PDB file of C-alpha atoms and ligand atoms in Angstrom:
ATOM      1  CA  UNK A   1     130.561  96.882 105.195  1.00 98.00           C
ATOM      2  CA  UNK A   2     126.812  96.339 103.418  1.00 98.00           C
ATOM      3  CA  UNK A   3     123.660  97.041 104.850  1.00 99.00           C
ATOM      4  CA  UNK A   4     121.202  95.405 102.282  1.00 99.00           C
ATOM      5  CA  UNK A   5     117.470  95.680 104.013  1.00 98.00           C
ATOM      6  CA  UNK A   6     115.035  92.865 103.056  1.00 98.00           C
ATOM      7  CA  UNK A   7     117.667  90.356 101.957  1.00 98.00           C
ATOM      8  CA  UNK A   8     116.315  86.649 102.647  1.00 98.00           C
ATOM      9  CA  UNK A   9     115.268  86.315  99.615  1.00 97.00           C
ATOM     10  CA  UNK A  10     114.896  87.480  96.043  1.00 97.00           C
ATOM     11  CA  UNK A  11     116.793  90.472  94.590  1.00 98.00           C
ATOM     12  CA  UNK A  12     117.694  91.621  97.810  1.00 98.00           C
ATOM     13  CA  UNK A  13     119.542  87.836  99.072  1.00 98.00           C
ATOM     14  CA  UNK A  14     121.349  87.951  95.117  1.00 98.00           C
ATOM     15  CA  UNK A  15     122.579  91.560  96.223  1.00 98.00           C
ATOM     16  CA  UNK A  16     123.896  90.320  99.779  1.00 98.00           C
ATOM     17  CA  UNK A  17     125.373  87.405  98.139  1.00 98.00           C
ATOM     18  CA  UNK A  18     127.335  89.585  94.964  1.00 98.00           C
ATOM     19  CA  UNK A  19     128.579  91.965  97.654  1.00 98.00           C
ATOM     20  CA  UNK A  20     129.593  88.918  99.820  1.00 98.00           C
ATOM     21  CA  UNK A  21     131.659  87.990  96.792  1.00 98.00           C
ATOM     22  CA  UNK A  22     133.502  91.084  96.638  1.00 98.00           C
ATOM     23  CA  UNK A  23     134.793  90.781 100.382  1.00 98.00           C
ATOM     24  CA  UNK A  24     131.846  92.483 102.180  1.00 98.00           C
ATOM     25  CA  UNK A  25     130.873  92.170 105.743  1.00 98.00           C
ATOM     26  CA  UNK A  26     127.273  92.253 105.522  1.00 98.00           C
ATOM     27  CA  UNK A  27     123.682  93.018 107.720  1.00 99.00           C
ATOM     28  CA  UNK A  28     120.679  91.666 106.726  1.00 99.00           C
ATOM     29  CA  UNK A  29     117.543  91.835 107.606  1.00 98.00           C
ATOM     30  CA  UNK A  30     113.647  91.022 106.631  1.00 98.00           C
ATOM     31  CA  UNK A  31     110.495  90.243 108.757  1.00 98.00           C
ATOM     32  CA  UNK A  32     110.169  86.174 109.211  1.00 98.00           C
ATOM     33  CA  UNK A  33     113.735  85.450 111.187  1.00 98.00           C
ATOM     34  CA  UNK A  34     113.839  81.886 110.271  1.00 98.00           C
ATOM     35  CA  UNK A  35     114.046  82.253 106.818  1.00 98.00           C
ATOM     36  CA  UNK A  36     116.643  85.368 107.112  1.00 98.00           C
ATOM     37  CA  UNK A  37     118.871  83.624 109.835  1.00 98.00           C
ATOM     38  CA  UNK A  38     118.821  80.781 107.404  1.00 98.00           C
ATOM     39  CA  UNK A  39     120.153  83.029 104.341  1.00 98.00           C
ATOM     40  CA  UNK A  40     122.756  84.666 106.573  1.00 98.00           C
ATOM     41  CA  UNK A  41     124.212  81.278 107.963  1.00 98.00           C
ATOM     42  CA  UNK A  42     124.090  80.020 104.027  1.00 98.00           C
ATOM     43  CA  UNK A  43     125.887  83.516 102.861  1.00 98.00           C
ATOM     44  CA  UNK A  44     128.483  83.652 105.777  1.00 98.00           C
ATOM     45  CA  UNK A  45     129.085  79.617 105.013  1.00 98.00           C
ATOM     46  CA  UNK A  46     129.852  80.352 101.221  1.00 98.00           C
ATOM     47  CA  UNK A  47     131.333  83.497 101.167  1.00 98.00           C
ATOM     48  CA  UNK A  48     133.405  83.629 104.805  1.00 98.00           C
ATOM     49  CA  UNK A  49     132.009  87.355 105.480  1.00 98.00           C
ATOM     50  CA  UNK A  50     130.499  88.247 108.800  1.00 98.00           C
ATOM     51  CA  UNK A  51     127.483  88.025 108.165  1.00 98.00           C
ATOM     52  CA  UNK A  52     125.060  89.872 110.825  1.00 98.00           C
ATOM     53  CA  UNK A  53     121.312  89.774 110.516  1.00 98.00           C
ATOM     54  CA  UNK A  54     118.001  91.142 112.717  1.00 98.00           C
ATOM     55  CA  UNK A  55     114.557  90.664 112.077  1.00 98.00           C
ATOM     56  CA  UNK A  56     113.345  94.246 111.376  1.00 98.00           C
ATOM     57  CA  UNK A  57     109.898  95.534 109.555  1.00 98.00           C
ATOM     58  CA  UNK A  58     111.585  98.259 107.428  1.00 98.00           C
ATOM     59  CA  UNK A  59     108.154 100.396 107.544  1.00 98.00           C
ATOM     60  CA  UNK A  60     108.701 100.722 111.097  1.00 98.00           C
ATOM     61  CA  UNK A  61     111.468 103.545 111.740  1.00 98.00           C
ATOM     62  CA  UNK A  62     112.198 102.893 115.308  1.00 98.00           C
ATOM     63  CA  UNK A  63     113.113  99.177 114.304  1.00 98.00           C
ATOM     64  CA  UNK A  64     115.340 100.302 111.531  1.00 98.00           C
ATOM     65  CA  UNK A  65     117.040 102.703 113.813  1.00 98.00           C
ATOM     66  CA  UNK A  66     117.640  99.520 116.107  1.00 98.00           C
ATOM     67  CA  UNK A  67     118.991  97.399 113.051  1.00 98.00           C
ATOM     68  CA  UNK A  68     121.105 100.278 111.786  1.00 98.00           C
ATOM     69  CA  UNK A  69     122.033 100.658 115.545  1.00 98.00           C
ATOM     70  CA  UNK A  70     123.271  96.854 115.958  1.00 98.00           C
ATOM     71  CA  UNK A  71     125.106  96.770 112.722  1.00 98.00           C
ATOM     72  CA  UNK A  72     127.450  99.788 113.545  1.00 98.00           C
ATOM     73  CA  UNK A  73     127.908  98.523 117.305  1.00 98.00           C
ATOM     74  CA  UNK A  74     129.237  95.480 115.391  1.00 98.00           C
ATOM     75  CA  UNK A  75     131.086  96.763 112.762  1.00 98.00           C
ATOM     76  CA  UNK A  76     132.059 100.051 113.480  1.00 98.00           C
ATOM     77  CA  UNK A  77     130.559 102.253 110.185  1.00 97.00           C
ATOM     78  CA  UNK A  78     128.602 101.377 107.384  1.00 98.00           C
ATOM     79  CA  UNK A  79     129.849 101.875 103.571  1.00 98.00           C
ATOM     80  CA  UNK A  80     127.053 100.852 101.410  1.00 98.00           C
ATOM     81  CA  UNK A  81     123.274 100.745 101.822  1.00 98.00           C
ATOM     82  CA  UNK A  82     121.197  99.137  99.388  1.00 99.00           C
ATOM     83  CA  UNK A  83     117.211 100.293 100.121  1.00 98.00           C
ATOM     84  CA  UNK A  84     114.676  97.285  99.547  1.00 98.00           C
ATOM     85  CA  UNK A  85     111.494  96.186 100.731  1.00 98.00           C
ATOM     86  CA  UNK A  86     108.731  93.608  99.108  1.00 96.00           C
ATOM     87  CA  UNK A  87     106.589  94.591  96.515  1.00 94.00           C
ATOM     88  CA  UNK A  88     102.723  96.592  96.581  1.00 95.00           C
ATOM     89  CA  UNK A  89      99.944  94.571  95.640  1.00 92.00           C
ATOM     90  CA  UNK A  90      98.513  94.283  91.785  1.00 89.00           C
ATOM     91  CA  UNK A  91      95.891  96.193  90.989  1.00 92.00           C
ATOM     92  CA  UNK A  92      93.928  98.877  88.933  1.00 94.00           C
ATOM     93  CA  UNK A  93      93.394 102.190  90.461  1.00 97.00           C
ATOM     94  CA  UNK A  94      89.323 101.600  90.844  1.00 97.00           C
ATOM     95  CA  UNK A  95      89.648  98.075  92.616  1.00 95.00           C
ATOM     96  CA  UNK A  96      92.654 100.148  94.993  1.00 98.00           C
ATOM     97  CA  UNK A  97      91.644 100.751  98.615  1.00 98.00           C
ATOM     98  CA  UNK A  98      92.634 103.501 100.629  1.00 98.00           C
ATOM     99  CA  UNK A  99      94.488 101.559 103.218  1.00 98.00           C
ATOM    100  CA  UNK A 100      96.297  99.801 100.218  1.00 98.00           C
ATOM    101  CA  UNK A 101      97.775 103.355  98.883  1.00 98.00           C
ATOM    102  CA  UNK A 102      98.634 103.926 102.809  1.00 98.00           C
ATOM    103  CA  UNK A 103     100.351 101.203 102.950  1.00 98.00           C
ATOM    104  CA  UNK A 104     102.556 100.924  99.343  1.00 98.00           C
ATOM    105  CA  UNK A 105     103.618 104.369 100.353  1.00 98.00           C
ATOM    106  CA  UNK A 106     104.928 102.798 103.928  1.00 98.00           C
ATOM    107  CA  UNK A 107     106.078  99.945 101.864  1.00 98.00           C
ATOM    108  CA  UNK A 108     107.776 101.065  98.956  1.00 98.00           C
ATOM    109  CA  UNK A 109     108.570 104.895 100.166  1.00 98.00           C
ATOM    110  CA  UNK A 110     109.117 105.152 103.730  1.00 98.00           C
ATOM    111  CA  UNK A 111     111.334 102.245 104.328  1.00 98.00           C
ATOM    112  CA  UNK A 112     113.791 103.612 102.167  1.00 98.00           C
ATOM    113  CA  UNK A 113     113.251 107.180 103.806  1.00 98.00           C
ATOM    114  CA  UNK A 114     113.775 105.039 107.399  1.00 98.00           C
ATOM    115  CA  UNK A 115     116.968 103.674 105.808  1.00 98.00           C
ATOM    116  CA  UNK A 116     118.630 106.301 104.732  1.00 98.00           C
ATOM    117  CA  UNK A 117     117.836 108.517 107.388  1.00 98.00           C
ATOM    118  CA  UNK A 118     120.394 106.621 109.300  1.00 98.00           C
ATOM    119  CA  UNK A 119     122.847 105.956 106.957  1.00 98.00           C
ATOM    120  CA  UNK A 120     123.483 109.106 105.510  1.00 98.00           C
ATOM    121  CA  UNK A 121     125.131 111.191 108.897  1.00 98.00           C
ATOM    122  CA  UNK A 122     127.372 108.180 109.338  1.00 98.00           C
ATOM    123  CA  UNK A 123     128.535 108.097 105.643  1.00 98.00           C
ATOM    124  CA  UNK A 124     128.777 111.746 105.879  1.00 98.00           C
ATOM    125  CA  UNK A 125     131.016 112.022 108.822  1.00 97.00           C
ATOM    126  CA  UNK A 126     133.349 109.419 107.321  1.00 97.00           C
ATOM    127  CA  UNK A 127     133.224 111.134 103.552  1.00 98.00           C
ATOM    128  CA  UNK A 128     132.679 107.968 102.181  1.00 98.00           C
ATOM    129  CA  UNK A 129     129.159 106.250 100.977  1.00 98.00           C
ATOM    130  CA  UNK A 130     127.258 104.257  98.429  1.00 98.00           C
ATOM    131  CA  UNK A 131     123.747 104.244  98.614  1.00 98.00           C
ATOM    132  CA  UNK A 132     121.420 101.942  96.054  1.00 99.00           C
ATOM    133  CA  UNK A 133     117.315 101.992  96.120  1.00 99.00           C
ATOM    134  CA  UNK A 134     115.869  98.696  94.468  1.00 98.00           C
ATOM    135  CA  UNK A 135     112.635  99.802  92.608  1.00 98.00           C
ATOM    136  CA  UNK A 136     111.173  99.025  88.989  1.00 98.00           C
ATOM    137  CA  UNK A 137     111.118  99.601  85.778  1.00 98.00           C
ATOM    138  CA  UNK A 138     107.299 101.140  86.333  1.00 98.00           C
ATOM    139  CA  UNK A 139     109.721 104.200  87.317  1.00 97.00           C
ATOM    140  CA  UNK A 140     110.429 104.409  83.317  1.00 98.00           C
ATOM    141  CA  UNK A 141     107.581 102.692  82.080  1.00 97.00           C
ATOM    142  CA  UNK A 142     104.087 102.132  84.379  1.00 97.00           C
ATOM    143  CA  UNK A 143     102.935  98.747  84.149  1.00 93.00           C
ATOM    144  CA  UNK A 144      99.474  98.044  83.384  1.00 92.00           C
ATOM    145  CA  UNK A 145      97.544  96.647  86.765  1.00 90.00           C
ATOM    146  CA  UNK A 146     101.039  97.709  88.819  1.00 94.00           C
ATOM    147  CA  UNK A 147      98.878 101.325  89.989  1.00 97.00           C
ATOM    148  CA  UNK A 148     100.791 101.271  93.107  1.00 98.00           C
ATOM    149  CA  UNK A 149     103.961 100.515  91.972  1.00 98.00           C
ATOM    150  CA  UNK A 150     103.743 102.999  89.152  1.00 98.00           C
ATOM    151  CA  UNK A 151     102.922 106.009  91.262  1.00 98.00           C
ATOM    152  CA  UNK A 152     104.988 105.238  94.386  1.00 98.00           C
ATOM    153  CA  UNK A 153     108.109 104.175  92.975  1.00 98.00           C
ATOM    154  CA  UNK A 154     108.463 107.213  91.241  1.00 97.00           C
ATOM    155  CA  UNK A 155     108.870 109.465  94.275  1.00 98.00           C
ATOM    156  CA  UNK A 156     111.943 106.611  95.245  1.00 98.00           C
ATOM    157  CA  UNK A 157     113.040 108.354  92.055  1.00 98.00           C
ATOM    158  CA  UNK A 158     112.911 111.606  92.768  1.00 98.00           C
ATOM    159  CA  UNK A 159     114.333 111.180  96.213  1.00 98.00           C
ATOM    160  CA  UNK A 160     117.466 109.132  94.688  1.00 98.00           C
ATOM    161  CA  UNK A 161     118.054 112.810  92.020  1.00 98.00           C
ATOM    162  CA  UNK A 162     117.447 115.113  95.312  1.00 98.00           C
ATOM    163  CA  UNK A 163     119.981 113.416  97.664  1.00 98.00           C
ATOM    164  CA  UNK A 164     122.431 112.505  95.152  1.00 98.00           C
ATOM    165  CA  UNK A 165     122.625 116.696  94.474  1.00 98.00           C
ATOM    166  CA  UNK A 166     122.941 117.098  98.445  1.00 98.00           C
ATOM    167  CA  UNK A 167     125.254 114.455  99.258  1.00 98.00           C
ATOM    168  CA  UNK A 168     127.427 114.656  96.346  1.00 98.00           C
ATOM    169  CA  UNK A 169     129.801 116.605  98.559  1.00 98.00           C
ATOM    170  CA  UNK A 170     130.342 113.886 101.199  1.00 98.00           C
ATOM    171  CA  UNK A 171     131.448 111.768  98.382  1.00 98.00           C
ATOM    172  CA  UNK A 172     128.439 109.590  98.644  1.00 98.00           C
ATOM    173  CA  UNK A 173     126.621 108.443  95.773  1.00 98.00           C
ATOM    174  CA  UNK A 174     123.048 107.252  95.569  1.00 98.00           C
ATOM    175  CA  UNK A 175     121.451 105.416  92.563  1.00 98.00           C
ATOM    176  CA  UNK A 176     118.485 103.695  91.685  1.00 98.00           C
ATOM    177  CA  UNK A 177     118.074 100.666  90.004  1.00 98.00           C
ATOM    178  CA  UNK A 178     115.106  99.432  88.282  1.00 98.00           C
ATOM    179  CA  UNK A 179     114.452  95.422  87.843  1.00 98.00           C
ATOM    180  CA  UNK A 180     112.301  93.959  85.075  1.00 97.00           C
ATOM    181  CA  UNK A 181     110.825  90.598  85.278  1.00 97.00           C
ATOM    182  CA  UNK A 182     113.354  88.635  87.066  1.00 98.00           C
ATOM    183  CA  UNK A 183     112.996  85.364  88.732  1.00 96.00           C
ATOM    184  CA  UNK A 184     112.235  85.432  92.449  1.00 95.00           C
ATOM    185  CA  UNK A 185     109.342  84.525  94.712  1.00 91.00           C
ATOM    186  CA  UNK A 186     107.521  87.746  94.014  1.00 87.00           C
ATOM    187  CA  UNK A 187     107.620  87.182  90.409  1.00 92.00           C
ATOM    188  CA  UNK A 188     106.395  83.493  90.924  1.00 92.00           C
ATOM    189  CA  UNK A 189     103.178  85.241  92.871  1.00 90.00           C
ATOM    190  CA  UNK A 190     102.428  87.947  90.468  1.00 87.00           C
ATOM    191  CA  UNK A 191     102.182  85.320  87.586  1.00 92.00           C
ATOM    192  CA  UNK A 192      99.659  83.568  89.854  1.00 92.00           C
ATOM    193  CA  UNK A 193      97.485  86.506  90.707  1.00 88.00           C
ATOM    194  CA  UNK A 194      97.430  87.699  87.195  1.00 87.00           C
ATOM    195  CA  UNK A 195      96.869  83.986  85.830  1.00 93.00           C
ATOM    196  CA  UNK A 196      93.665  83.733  88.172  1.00 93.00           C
ATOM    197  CA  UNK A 197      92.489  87.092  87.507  1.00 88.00           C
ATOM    198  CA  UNK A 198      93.044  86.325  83.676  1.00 92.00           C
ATOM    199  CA  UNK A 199      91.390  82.640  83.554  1.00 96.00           C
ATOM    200  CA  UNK A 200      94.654  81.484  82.201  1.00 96.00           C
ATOM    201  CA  UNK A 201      98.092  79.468  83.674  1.00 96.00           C
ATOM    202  CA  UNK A 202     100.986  81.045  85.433  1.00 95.00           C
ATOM    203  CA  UNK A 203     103.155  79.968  82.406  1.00 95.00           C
ATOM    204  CA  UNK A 204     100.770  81.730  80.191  1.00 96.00           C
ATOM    205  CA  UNK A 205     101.762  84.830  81.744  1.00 95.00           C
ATOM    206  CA  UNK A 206     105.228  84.356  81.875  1.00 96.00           C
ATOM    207  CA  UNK A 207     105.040  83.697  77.799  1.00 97.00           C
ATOM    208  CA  UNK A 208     103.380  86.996  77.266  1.00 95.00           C
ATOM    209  CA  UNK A 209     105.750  88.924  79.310  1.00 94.00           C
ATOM    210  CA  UNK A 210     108.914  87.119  77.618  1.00 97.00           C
ATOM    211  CA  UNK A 211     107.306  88.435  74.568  1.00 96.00           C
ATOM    212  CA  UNK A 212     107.361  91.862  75.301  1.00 94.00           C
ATOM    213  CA  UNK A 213     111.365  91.152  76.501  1.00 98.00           C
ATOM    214  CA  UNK A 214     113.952  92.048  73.287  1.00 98.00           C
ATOM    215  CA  UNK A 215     116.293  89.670  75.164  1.00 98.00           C
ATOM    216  CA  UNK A 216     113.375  86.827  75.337  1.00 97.00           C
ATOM    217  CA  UNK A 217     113.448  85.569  78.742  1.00 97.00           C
ATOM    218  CA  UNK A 218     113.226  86.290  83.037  1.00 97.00           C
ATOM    219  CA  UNK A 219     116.334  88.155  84.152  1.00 98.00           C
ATOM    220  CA  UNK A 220     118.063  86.103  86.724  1.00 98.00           C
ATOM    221  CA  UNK A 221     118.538  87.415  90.489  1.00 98.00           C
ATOM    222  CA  UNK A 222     122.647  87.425  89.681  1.00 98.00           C
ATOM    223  CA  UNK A 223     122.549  89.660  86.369  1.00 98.00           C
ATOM    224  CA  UNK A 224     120.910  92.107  88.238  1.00 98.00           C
ATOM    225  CA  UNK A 225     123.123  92.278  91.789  1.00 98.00           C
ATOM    226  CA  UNK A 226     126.156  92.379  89.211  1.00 98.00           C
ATOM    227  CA  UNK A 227     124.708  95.625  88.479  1.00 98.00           C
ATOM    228  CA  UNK A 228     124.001  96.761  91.897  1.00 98.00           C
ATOM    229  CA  UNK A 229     127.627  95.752  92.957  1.00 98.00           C
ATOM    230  CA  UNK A 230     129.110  98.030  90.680  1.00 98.00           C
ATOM    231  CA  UNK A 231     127.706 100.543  91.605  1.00 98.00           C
ATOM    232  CA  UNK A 232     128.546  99.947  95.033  1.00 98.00           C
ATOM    233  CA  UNK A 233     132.030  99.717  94.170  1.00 97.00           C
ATOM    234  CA  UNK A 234     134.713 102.388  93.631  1.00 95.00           C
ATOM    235  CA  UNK A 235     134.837 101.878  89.694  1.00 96.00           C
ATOM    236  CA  UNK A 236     131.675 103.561  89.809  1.00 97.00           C
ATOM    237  CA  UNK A 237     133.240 106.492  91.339  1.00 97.00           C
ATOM    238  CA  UNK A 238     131.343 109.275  89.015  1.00 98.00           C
ATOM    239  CA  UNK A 239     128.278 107.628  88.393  1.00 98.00           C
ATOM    240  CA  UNK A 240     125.436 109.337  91.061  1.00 98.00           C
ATOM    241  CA  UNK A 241     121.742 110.280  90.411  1.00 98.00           C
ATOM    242  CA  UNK A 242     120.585 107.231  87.817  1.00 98.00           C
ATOM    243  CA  UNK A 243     117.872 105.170  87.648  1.00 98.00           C
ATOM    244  CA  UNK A 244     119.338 102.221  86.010  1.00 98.00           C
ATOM    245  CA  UNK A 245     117.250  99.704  84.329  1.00 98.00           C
ATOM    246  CA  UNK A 246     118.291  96.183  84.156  1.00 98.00           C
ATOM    247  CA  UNK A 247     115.114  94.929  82.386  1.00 98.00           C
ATOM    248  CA  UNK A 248     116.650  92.778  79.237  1.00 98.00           C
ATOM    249  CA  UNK A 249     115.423  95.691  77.041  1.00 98.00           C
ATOM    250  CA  UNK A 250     111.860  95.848  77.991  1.00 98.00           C
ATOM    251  CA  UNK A 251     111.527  99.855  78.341  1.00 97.00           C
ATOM    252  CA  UNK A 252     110.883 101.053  75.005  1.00 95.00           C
ATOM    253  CA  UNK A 253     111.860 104.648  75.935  1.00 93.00           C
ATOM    254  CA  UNK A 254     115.167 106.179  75.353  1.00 91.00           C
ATOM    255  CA  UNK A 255     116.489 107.118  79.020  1.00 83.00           C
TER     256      UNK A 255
HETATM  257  N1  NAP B   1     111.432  90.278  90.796  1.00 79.18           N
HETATM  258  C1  NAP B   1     111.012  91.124  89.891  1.00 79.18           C
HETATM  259  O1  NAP B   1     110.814  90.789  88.725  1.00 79.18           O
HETATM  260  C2  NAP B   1     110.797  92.569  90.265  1.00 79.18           C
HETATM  261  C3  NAP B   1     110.540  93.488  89.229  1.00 79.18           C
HETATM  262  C4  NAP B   1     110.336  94.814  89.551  1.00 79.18           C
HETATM  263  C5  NAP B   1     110.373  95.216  90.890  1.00 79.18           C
HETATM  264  N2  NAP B   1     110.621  94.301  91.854  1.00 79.18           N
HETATM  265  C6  NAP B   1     110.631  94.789  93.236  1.00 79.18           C
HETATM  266  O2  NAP B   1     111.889  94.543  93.838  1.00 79.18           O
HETATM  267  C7  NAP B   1     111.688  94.284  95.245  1.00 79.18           C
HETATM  268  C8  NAP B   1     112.287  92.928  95.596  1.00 79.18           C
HETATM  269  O3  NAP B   1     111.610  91.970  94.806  1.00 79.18           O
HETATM  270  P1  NAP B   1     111.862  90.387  94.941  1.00 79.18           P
HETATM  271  O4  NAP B   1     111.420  89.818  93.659  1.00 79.18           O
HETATM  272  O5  NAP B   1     113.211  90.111  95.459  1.00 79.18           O
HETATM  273  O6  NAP B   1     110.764  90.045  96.087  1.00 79.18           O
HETATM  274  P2  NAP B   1     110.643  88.741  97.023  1.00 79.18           P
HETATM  275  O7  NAP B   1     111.231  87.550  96.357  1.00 79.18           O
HETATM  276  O8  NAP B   1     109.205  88.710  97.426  1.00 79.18           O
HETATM  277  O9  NAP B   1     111.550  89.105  98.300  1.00 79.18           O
HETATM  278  C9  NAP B   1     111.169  90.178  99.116  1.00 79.18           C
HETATM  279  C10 NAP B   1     112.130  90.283 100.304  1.00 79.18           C
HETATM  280  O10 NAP B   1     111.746  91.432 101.048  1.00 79.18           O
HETATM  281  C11 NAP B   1     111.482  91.072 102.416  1.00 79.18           C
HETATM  282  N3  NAP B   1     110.455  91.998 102.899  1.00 79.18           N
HETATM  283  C12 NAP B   1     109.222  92.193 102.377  1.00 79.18           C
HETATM  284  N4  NAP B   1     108.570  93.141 103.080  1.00 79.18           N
HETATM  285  C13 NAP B   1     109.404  93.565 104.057  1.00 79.18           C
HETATM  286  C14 NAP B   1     109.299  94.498 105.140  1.00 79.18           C
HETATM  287  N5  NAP B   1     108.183  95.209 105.345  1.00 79.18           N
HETATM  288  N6  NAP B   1     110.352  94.663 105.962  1.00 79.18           N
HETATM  289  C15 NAP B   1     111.491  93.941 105.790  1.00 79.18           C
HETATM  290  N7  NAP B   1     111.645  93.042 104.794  1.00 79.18           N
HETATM  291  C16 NAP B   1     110.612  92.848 103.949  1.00 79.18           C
HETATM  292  C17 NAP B   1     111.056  89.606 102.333  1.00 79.18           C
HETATM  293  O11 NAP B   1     111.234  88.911 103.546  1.00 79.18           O
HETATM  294  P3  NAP B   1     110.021  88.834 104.662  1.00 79.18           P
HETATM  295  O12 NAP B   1     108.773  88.485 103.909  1.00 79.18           O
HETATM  296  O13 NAP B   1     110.486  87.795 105.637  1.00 79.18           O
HETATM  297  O14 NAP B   1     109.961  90.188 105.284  1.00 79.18           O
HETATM  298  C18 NAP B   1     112.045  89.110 101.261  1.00 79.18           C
HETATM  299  O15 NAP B   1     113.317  88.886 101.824  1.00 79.18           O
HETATM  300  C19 NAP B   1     110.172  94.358  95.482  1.00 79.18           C
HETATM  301  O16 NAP B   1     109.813  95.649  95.897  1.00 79.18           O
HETATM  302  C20 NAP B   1     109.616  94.070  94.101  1.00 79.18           C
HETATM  303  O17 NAP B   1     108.307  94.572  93.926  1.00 79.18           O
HETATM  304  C21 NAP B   1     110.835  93.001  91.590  1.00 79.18           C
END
């Protein structure tokens, strides 16, 4: 049984779908209910998985508590938790407002502290758990314009090492995984806002960014929840504490 948080669309939907594949009973959740009850009724149509979903804003703990709540009433226990929420704005750290650093850290840190806060004493008690954060390769490599990203994401990072080390004895395992430029919605938007800011087209940016890319091109939403389903599953029984990148080659660093 999956709990993948902000799953209607984008990285998060590919994720819920792989896992569907595999045999999971899912939750789902993300803000605008038409859209997620939408995806679940599409997902539990292909795949023949329950498929349970609640509109939840994951930087609000009480409603994740409530979501995490419903899912085990239904289900019973939770397995594997994959931590996601939508992206910060763009933008340089002089143009960056103070509410806008509040709210990245809500965004991009908290939610996944709200998640796992109530997964981990129910993996715990049952000795069993998988536990995936979705963040970006501006945890290897910070992104020119990405400020937020690049200094938030990290700390999803450093989390991931921490409770890897204290969980590792409740045979749960918790990995990162770090997404370059794939094709979703949010990718579709930053290539707008940069093309505006830039005086140039939305393809334009996309061209410069496939340049930088040793593989040449946008990853695609399935190549990456491949990833994420692996290490969800029990062939990835040793592997705990990464941050994977699945980026096409586009961090030029070693690890
Ligand atoms: N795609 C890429 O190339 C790429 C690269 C690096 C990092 N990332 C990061 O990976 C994450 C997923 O990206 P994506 O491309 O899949 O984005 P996306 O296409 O914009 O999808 C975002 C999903 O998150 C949900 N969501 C957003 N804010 C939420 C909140 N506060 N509470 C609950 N659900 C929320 C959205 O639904 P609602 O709007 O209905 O809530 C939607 O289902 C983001 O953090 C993004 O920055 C993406």
């Amino acid at each position: 049984m999956a709990v993948v948080a902000a799953s209607s669309r984008g990285l998060g939907r590919a994720v819920a779908e792989a896992l569907a594949a595999e045999g999971a009973s899912l939750a789902l959740c993300a803000r605008n209910e038409n859209t997620l009850a939408a995806t679940a009724d599409q997902i539990q149509q292909r795949w023949g998985v329950p498929v349970f979903h609640r509109a939840t804003d994951l930087t609000d703990a009480e409603a994740v508590k409530s979501f995490v709540g419903a899912t085990v009433d239904r289900f019973g226990a939770v397995h594997i938790g994959v931590a996601n929420a939508g992206g910060p704005p763009s933008t340089s750290f002089a143009e960056t407002k103070l509410d806008e650093w509040r709210m990245a850290f809500e965004l991009n840190f908290m939610s996944t502290v709200h998640l796992v806060r109530e997964l981990l004493p129910r993996m715990q008690r049952q000795k069993w758990g998988r536990i995936v954060t979705i963040t970006s390769v501006t945890v290897k490599q910070p992104v020119d314009g990405l400020i937020l990203s690049n200094a938030v994401r990290a700390g999803v990072a450093g989390l991931v090492k921490s409770l890897a080390n204290e969980y590792a004895r409740d045979n749960i395992l918790i990995n990162n995984v770090c997404p370059g430029y794939t094709a979703t919605d949010r990718l579709t938007d930053l290539a707008a806002t940069l093309a505006a800011a830039q005086g140039v087209s939305p393809d334009e940016i996309v061209a410069r960014w496939q340049q930088h890319i040793p593989l040449g091109r946008l990853g695609r939403p399935e190549e990456f929840a491949a990833v994420v389903a692996f290490l969800c599953s029990e062939k990835a029984g040793y592997v705990t504490g990464t941050s994977t990148a699945i980026d096409g080659g586009l961090v030029k660093g070693i690890v």
